mmCIF file of C-alpha atoms in Angstrom:
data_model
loop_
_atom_site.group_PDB
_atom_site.id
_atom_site.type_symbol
_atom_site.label_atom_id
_atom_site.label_comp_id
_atom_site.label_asym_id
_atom_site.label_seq_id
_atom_site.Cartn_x
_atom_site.Cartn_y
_atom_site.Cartn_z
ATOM 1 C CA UNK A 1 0.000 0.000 0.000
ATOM 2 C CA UNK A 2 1.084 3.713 -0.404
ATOM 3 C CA UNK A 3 1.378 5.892 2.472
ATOM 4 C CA UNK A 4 2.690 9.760 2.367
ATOM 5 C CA UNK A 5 5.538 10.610 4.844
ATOM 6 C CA UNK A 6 6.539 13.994 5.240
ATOM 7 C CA UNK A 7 5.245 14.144 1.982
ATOM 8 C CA UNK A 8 6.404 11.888 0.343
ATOM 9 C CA UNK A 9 5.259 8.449 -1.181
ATOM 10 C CA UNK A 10 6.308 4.984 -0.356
ATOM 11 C CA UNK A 11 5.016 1.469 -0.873
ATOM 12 C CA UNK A 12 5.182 -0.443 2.353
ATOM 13 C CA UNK A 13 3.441 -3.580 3.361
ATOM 14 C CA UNK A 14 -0.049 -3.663 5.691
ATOM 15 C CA UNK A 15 1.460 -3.064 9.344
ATOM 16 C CA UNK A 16 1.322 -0.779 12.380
ATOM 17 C CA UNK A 17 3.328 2.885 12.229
ATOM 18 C CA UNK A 18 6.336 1.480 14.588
ATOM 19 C CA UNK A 19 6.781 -0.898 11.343
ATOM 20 C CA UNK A 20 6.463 0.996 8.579
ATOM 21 C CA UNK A 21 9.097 3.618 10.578
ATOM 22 C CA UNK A 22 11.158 0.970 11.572
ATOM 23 C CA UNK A 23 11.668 -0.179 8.022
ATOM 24 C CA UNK A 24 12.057 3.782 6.883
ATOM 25 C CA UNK A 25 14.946 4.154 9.066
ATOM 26 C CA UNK A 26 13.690 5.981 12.013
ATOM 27 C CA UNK A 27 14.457 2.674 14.285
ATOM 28 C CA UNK A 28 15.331 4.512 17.834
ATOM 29 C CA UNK A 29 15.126 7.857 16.912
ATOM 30 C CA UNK A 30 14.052 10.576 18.787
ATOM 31 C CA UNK A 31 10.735 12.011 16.689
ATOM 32 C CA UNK A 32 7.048 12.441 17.035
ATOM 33 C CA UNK A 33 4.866 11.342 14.726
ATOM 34 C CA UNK A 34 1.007 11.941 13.406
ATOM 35 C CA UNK A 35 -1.382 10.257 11.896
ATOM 36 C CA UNK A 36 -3.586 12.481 9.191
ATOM 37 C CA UNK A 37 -3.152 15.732 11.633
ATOM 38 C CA UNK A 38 -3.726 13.194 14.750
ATOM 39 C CA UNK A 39 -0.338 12.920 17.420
ATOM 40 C CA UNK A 40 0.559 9.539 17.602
ATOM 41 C CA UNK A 41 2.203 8.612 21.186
ATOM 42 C CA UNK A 42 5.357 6.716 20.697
ATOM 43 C CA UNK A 43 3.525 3.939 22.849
ATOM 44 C CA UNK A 44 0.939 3.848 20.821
ATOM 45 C CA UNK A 45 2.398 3.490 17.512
ATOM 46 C CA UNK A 46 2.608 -0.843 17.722
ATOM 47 C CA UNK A 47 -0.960 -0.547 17.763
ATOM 48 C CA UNK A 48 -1.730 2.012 15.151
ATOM 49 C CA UNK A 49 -2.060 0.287 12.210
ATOM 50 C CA UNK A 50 -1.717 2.520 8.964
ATOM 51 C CA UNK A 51 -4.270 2.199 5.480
ATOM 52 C CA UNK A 52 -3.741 3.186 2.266
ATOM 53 C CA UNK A 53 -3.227 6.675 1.577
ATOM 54 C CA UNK A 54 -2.591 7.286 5.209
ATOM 55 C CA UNK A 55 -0.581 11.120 5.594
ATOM 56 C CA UNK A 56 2.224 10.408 8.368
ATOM 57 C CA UNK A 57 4.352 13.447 10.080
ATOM 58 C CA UNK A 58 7.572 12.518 11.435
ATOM 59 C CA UNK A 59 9.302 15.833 13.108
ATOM 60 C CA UNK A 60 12.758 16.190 15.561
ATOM 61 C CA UNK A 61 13.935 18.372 17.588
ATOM 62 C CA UNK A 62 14.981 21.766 15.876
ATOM 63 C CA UNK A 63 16.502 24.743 16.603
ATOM 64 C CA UNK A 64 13.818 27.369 17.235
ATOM 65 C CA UNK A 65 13.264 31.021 18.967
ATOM 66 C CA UNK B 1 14.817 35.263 41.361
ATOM 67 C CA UNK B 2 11.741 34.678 38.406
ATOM 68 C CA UNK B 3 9.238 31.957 38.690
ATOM 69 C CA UNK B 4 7.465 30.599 35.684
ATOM 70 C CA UNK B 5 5.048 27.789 36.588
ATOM 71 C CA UNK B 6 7.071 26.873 40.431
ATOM 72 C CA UNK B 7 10.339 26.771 38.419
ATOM 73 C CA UNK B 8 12.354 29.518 39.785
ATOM 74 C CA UNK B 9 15.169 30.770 37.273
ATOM 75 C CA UNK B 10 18.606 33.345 38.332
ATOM 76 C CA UNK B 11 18.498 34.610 35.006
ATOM 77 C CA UNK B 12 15.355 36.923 33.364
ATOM 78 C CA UNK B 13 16.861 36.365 30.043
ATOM 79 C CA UNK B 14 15.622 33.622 27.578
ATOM 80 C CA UNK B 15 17.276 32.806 24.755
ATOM 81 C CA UNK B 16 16.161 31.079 21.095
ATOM 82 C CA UNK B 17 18.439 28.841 19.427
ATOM 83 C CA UNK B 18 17.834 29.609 16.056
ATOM 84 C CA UNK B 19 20.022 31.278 12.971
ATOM 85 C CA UNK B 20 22.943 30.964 14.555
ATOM 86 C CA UNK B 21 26.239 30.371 12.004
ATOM 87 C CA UNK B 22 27.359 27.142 13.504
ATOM 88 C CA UNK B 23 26.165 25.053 16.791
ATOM 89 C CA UNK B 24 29.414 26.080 18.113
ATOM 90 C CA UNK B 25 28.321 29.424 18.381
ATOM 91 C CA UNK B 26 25.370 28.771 19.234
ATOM 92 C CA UNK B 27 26.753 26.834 22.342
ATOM 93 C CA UNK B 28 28.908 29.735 23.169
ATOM 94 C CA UNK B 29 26.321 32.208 22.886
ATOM 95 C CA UNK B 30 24.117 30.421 24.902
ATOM 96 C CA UNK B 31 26.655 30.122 27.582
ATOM 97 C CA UNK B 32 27.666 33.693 27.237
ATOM 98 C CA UNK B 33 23.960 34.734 27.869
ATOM 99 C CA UNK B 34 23.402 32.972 31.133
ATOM 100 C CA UNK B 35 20.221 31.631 29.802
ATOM 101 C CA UNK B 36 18.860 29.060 31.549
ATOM 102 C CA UNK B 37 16.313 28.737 29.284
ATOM 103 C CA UNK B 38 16.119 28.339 25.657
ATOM 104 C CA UNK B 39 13.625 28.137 23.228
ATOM 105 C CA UNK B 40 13.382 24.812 20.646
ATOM 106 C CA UNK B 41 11.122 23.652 18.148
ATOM 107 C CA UNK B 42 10.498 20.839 15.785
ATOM 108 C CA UNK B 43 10.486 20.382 12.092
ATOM 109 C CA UNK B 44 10.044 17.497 9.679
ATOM 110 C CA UNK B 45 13.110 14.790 9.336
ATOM 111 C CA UNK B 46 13.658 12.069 7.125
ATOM 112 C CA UNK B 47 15.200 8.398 8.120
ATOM 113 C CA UNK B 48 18.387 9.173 6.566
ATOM 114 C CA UNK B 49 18.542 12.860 7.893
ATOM 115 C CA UNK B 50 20.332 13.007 11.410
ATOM 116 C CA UNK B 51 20.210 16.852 12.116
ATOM 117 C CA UNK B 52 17.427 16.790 14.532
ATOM 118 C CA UNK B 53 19.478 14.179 16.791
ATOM 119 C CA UNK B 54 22.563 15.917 16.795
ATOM 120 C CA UNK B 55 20.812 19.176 17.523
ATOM 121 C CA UNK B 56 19.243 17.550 20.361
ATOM 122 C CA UNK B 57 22.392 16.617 21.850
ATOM 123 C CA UNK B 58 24.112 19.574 21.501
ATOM 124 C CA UNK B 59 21.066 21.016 23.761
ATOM 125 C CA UNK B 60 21.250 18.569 26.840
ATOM 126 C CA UNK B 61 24.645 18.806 26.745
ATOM 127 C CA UNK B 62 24.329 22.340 27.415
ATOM 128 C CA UNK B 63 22.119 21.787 30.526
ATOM 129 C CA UNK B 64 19.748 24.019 30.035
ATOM 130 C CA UNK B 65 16.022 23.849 30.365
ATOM 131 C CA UNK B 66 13.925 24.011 27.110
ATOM 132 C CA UNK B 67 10.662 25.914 26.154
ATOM 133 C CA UNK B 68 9.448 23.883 22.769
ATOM 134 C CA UNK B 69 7.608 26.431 20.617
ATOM 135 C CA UNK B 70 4.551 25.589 18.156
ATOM 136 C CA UNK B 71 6.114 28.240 15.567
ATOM 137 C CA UNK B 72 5.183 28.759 12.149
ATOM 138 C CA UNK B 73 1.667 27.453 13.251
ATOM 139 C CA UNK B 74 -1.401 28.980 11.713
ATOM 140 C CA UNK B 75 -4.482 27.363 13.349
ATOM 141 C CA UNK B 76 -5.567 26.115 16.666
ATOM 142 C CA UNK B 77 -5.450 22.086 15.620
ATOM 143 C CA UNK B 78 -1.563 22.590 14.051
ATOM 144 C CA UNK B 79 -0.663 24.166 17.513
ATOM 145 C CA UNK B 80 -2.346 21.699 19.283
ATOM 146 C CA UNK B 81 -0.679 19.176 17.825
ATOM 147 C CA UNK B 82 2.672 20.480 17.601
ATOM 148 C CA UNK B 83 2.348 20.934 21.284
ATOM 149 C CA UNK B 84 1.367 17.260 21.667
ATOM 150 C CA UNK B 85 4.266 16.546 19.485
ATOM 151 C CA UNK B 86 6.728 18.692 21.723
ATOM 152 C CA UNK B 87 5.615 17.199 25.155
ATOM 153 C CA UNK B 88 6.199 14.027 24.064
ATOM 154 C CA UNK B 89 9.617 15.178 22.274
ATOM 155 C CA UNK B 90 11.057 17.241 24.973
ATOM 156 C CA UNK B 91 9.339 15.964 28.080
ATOM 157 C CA UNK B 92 8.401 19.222 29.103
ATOM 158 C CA UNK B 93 4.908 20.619 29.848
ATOM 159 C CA UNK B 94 6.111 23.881 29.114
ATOM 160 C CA UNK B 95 5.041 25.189 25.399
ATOM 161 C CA UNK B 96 5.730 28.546 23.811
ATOM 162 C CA UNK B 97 2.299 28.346 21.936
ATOM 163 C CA UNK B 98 2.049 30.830 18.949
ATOM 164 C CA UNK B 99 -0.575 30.838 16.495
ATOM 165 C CA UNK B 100 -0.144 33.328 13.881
ATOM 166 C CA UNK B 101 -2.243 35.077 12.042
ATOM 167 C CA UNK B 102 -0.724 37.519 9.761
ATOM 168 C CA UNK B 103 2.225 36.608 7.817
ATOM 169 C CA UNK B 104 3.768 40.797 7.225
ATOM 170 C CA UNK B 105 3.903 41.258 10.431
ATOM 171 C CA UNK B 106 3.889 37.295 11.889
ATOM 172 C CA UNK B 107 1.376 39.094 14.734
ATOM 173 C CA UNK B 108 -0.134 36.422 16.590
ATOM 174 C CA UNK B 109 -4.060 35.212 15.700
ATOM 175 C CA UNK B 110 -5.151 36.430 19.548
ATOM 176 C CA UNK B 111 -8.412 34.311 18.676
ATOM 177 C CA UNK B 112 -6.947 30.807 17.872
ATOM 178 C CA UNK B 113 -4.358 31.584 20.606
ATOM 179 C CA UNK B 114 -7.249 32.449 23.535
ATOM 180 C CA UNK B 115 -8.870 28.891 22.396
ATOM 181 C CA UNK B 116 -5.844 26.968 21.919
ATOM 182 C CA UNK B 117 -4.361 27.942 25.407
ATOM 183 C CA UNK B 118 -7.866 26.853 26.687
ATOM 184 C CA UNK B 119 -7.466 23.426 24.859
ATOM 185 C CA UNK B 120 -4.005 22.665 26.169
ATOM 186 C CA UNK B 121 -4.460 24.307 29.747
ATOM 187 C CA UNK B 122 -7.072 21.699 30.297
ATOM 188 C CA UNK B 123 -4.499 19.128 29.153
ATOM 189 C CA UNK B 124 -2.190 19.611 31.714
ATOM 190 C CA UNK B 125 0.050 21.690 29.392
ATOM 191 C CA UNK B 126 2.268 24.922 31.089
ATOM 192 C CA UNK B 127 1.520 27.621 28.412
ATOM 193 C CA UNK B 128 3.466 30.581 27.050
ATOM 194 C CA UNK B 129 1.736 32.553 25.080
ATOM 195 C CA UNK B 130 2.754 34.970 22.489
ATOM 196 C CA UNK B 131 0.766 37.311 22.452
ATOM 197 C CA UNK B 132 0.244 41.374 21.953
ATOM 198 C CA UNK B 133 -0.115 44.061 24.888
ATOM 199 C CA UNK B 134 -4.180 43.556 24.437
ATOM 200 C CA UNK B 135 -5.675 43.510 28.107
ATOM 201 C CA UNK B 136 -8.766 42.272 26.723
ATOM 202 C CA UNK B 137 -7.223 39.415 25.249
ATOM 203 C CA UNK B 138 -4.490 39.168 28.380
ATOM 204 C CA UNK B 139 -7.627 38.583 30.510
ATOM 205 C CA UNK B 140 -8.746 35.715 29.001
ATOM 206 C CA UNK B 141 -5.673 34.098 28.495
ATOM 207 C CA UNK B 142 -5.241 34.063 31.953
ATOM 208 C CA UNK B 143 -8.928 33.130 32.459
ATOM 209 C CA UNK B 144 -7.911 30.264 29.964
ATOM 210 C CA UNK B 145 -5.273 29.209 32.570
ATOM 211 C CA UNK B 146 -1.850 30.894 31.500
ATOM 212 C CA UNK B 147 0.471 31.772 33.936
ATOM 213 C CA UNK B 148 2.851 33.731 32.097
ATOM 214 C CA UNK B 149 1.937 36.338 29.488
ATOM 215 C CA UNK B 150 4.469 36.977 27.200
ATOM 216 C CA UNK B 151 3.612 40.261 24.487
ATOM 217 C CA UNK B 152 5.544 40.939 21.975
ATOM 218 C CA UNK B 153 8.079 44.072 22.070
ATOM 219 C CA UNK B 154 7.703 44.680 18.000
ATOM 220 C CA UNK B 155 7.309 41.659 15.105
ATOM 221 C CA UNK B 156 9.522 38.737 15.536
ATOM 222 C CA UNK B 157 13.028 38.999 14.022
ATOM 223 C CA UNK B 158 12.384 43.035 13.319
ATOM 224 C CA UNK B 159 14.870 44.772 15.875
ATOM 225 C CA UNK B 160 12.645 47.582 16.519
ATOM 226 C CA UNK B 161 12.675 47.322 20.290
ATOM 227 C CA UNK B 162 9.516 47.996 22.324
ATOM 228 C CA UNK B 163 7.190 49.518 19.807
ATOM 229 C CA UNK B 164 3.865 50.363 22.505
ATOM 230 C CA UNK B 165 5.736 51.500 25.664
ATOM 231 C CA UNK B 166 2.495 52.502 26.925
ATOM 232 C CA UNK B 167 0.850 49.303 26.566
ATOM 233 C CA UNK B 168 3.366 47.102 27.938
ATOM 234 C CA UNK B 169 3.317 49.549 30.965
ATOM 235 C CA UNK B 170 -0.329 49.269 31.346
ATOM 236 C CA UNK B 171 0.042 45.007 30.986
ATOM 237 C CA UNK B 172 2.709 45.328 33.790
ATOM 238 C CA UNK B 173 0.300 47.146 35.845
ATOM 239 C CA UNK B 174 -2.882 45.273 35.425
ATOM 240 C CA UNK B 175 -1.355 41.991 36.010
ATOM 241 C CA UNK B 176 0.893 42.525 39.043
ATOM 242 C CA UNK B 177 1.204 39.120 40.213
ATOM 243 C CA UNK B 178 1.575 37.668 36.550
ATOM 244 C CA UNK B 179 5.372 36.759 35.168
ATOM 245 C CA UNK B 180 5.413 38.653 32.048
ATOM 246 C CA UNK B 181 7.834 38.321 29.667
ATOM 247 C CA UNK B 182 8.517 40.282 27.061
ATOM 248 C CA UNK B 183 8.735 38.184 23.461
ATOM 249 C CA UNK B 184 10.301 38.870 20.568
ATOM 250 C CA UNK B 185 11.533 42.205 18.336
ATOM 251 C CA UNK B 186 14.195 43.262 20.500
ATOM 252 C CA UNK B 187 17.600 44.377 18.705
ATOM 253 C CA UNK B 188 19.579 45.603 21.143
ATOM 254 C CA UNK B 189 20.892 45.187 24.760
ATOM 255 C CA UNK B 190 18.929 48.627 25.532
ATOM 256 C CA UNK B 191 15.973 47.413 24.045
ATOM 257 C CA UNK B 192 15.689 44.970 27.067
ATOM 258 C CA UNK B 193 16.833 46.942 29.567
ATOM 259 C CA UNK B 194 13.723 49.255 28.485
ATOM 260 C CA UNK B 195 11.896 46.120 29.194
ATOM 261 C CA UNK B 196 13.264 45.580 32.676
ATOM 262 C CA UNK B 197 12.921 48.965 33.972
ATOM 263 C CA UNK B 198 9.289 48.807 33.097
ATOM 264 C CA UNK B 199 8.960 45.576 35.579
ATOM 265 C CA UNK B 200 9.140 42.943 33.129
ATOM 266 C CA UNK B 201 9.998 39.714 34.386
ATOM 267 C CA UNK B 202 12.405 38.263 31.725
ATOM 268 C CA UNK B 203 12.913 38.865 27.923
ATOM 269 C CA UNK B 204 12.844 36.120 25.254
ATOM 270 C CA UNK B 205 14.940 36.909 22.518
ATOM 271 C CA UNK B 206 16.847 35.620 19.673
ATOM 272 C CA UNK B 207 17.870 36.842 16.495
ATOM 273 C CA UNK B 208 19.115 39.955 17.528
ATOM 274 C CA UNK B 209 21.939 37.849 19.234
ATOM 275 C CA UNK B 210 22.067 35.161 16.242
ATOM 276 C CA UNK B 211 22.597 37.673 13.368
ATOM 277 C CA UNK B 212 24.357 40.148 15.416
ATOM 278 C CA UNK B 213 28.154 39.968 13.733
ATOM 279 C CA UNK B 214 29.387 38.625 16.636
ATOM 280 C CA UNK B 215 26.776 36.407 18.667
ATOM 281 C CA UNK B 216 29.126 35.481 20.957
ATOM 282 C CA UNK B 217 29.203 39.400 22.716
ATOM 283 C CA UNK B 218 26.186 40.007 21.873
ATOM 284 C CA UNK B 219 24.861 37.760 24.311
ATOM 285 C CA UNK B 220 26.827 38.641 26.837
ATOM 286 C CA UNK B 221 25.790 42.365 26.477
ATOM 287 C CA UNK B 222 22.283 41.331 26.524
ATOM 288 C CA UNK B 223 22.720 39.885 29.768
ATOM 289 C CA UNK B 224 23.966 42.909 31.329
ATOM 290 C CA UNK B 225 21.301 45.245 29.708
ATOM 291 C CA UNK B 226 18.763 42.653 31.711
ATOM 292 C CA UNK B 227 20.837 42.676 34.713
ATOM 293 C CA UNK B 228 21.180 46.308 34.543
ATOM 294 C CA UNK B 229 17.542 46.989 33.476
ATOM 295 C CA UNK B 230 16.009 44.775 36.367
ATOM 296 C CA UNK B 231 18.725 46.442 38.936
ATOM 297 C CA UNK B 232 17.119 50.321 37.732
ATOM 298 C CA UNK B 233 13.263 49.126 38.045
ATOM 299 C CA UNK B 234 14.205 47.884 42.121
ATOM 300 C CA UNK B 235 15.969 50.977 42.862
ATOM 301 C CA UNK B 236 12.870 52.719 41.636
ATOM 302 C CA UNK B 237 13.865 55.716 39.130
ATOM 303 C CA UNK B 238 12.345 58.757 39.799
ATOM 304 C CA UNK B 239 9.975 60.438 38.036
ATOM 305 C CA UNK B 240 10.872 62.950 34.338
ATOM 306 C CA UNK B 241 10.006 66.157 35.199
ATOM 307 C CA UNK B 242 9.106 68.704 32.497
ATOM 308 C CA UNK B 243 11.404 71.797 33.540
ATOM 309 C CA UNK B 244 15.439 71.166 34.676
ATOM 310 C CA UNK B 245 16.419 71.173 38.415
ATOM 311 C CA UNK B 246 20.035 72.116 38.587
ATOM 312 C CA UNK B 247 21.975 69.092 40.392
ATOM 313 C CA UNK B 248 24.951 70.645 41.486
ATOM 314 C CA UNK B 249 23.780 73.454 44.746
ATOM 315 C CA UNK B 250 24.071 76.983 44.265
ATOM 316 C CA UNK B 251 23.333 78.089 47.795
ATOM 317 C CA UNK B 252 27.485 79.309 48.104
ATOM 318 C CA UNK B 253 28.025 79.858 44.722
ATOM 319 C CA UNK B 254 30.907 82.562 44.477
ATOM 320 C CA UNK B 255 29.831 85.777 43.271
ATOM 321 C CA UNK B 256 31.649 86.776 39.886
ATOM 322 C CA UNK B 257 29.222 88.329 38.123
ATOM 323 C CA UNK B 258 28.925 92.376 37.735
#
């Protein structure tokens, strides 16, 4: 299925978030993430399991004033 | 001594981490400043990207507190969720919450601020707000549950220093017990000081120190226009007068004239 990440597309196989960011090479990173404009806890992402189309948002910490 | 939600802080000045040439100067700056707070944010990053780690790093190994903000958001549901985002991110219940609503001037959107500060008051969240020198809307952001107010001094990133004197006196007198800070458009060390010796409890500022040409001093003479600044409003200056009163006596002045 596609999903959009930051924007951008990519084919992953049915599965939760903590997969599909797992396999995108955010494995023990420090980010947040949402789910079409919804925050995602960290815990909760093994149980959030993504559809096709789904919009993720995957920020870090940034410099900011 | 300033207090911002039971954390008590030696230094009034608060300090963004943003624009600076390299981290290095950024660390030095920050150091320079005294800050014990600094301001942080958080942006998109992709697997491969790593800049948002080492960033992080570089900021707990400075030891400072951080105040996430929910910059370059536009509505009340982006800010809420950016401050959802931050919590989690930064562990902190603090969040600069800004929701803007003009882009010229980047003044905030006082009516998706007032609701959003509800929203995340009732969450459990410690709010910032930046906001203008409206009492009206002051009121009910405190009625929404902030405990800091902090108005601007003139548009973010615009160096024009405090542009309604009047008003931020008038905040600093109808909210007495409130810790007010004053947020953004500062340029120079004076500019804060102004801000002080009105009562102010602390200034957040940030690219007048990041684009000054050298960020490293200019932090450090912020600090002592805040030190100096808070020093002049508790020895209480006196009042202008319209007409001069000479200061030196001249009861035993010598009598030269014809």
């Amino acid at each position: 299925m596609r999903i959009f990440l930051n924007d951008d597309m990519h084919e992953v196989s049915a599965g939760t978030l903590a997969a599909a960011l797992e396999n995108l090479g955010y494995g023990g990173r420090k980010i947040a993430t949402a789910v079409n404009g919804r925050f995602v806890a960290a815990a909760a992402r093994p149980r959030t399991e993504l559809a096709d189309g789904d919009k993720i948002e995957v920020v870090a910490p940034m410099q900011g004033g | 001594m300033s207090s911002f939600y039971g954390v008590e802080l030696k230094s009034r000045l608060l300090l963004g981490t943003s624009r600076y040439p390299s981290p290095a100067v950024l660390e030095r700056a920050v150091k320079a400043s005294g800050a014990e707070v600094v301001t942080v944010s958080l942006r998109r990053e992709s697997g491969a990207g790593r800049a948002g780690q080492a960033f992080w790093s570089l900021i707990q190994s400075m030891g400072v507190r951080v105040l996430p903000n929910t910059a370059g958001c536009h509505s009340v549901k982006e800010a809420v969720t950016t401050a959802h985002m931050a919590r989690e991110l930064f562990d902190t219940p603090w969040i600069k919450l800004e929701v803007i609503g003009e882009a010229d001037t980047l003044q905030p959107d006082v009516f998706g601020l007032v609701e959003a500060a509800r929203i995340l008051s009732e969450e459990g969240f410690e709010v910032f707000p930046y906001t203008t020198e409206d009492l009206v809307v002051a009121e009910r952001l405190v009625e929404a549950g902030c405990r800091v107010l902090m108005p601007w001094g003139a548009p973010i990133g615009s160096a024009r220093g405090l542009n309604n004197v009047y008003g931020l006196r008038s905040m600093r007198a109808h909210f007495p017990d409130i810790p007010l800070v004053v947020d953004a458009g500062l340029g120079v060390p004076s500019h804060a000081a102004a801000a002080m010796e009105l009562g102010y409890d602390a200034v957040l500022l940030n690219t007048a120190v990041a684009e000054a040409g050298d960020p490293v001093e200019m932090a450090r003479a912020f600090a002592l226009g805040v030190e100096a600044g808070r020093a002049a409003y508790l020895a209480r200056p006196m009042e202008p007068r319209d007409m001069a009163v000479p200061s030196t006596p001249v009861i035993g002045k010598a009598a030269l004239g014809d």
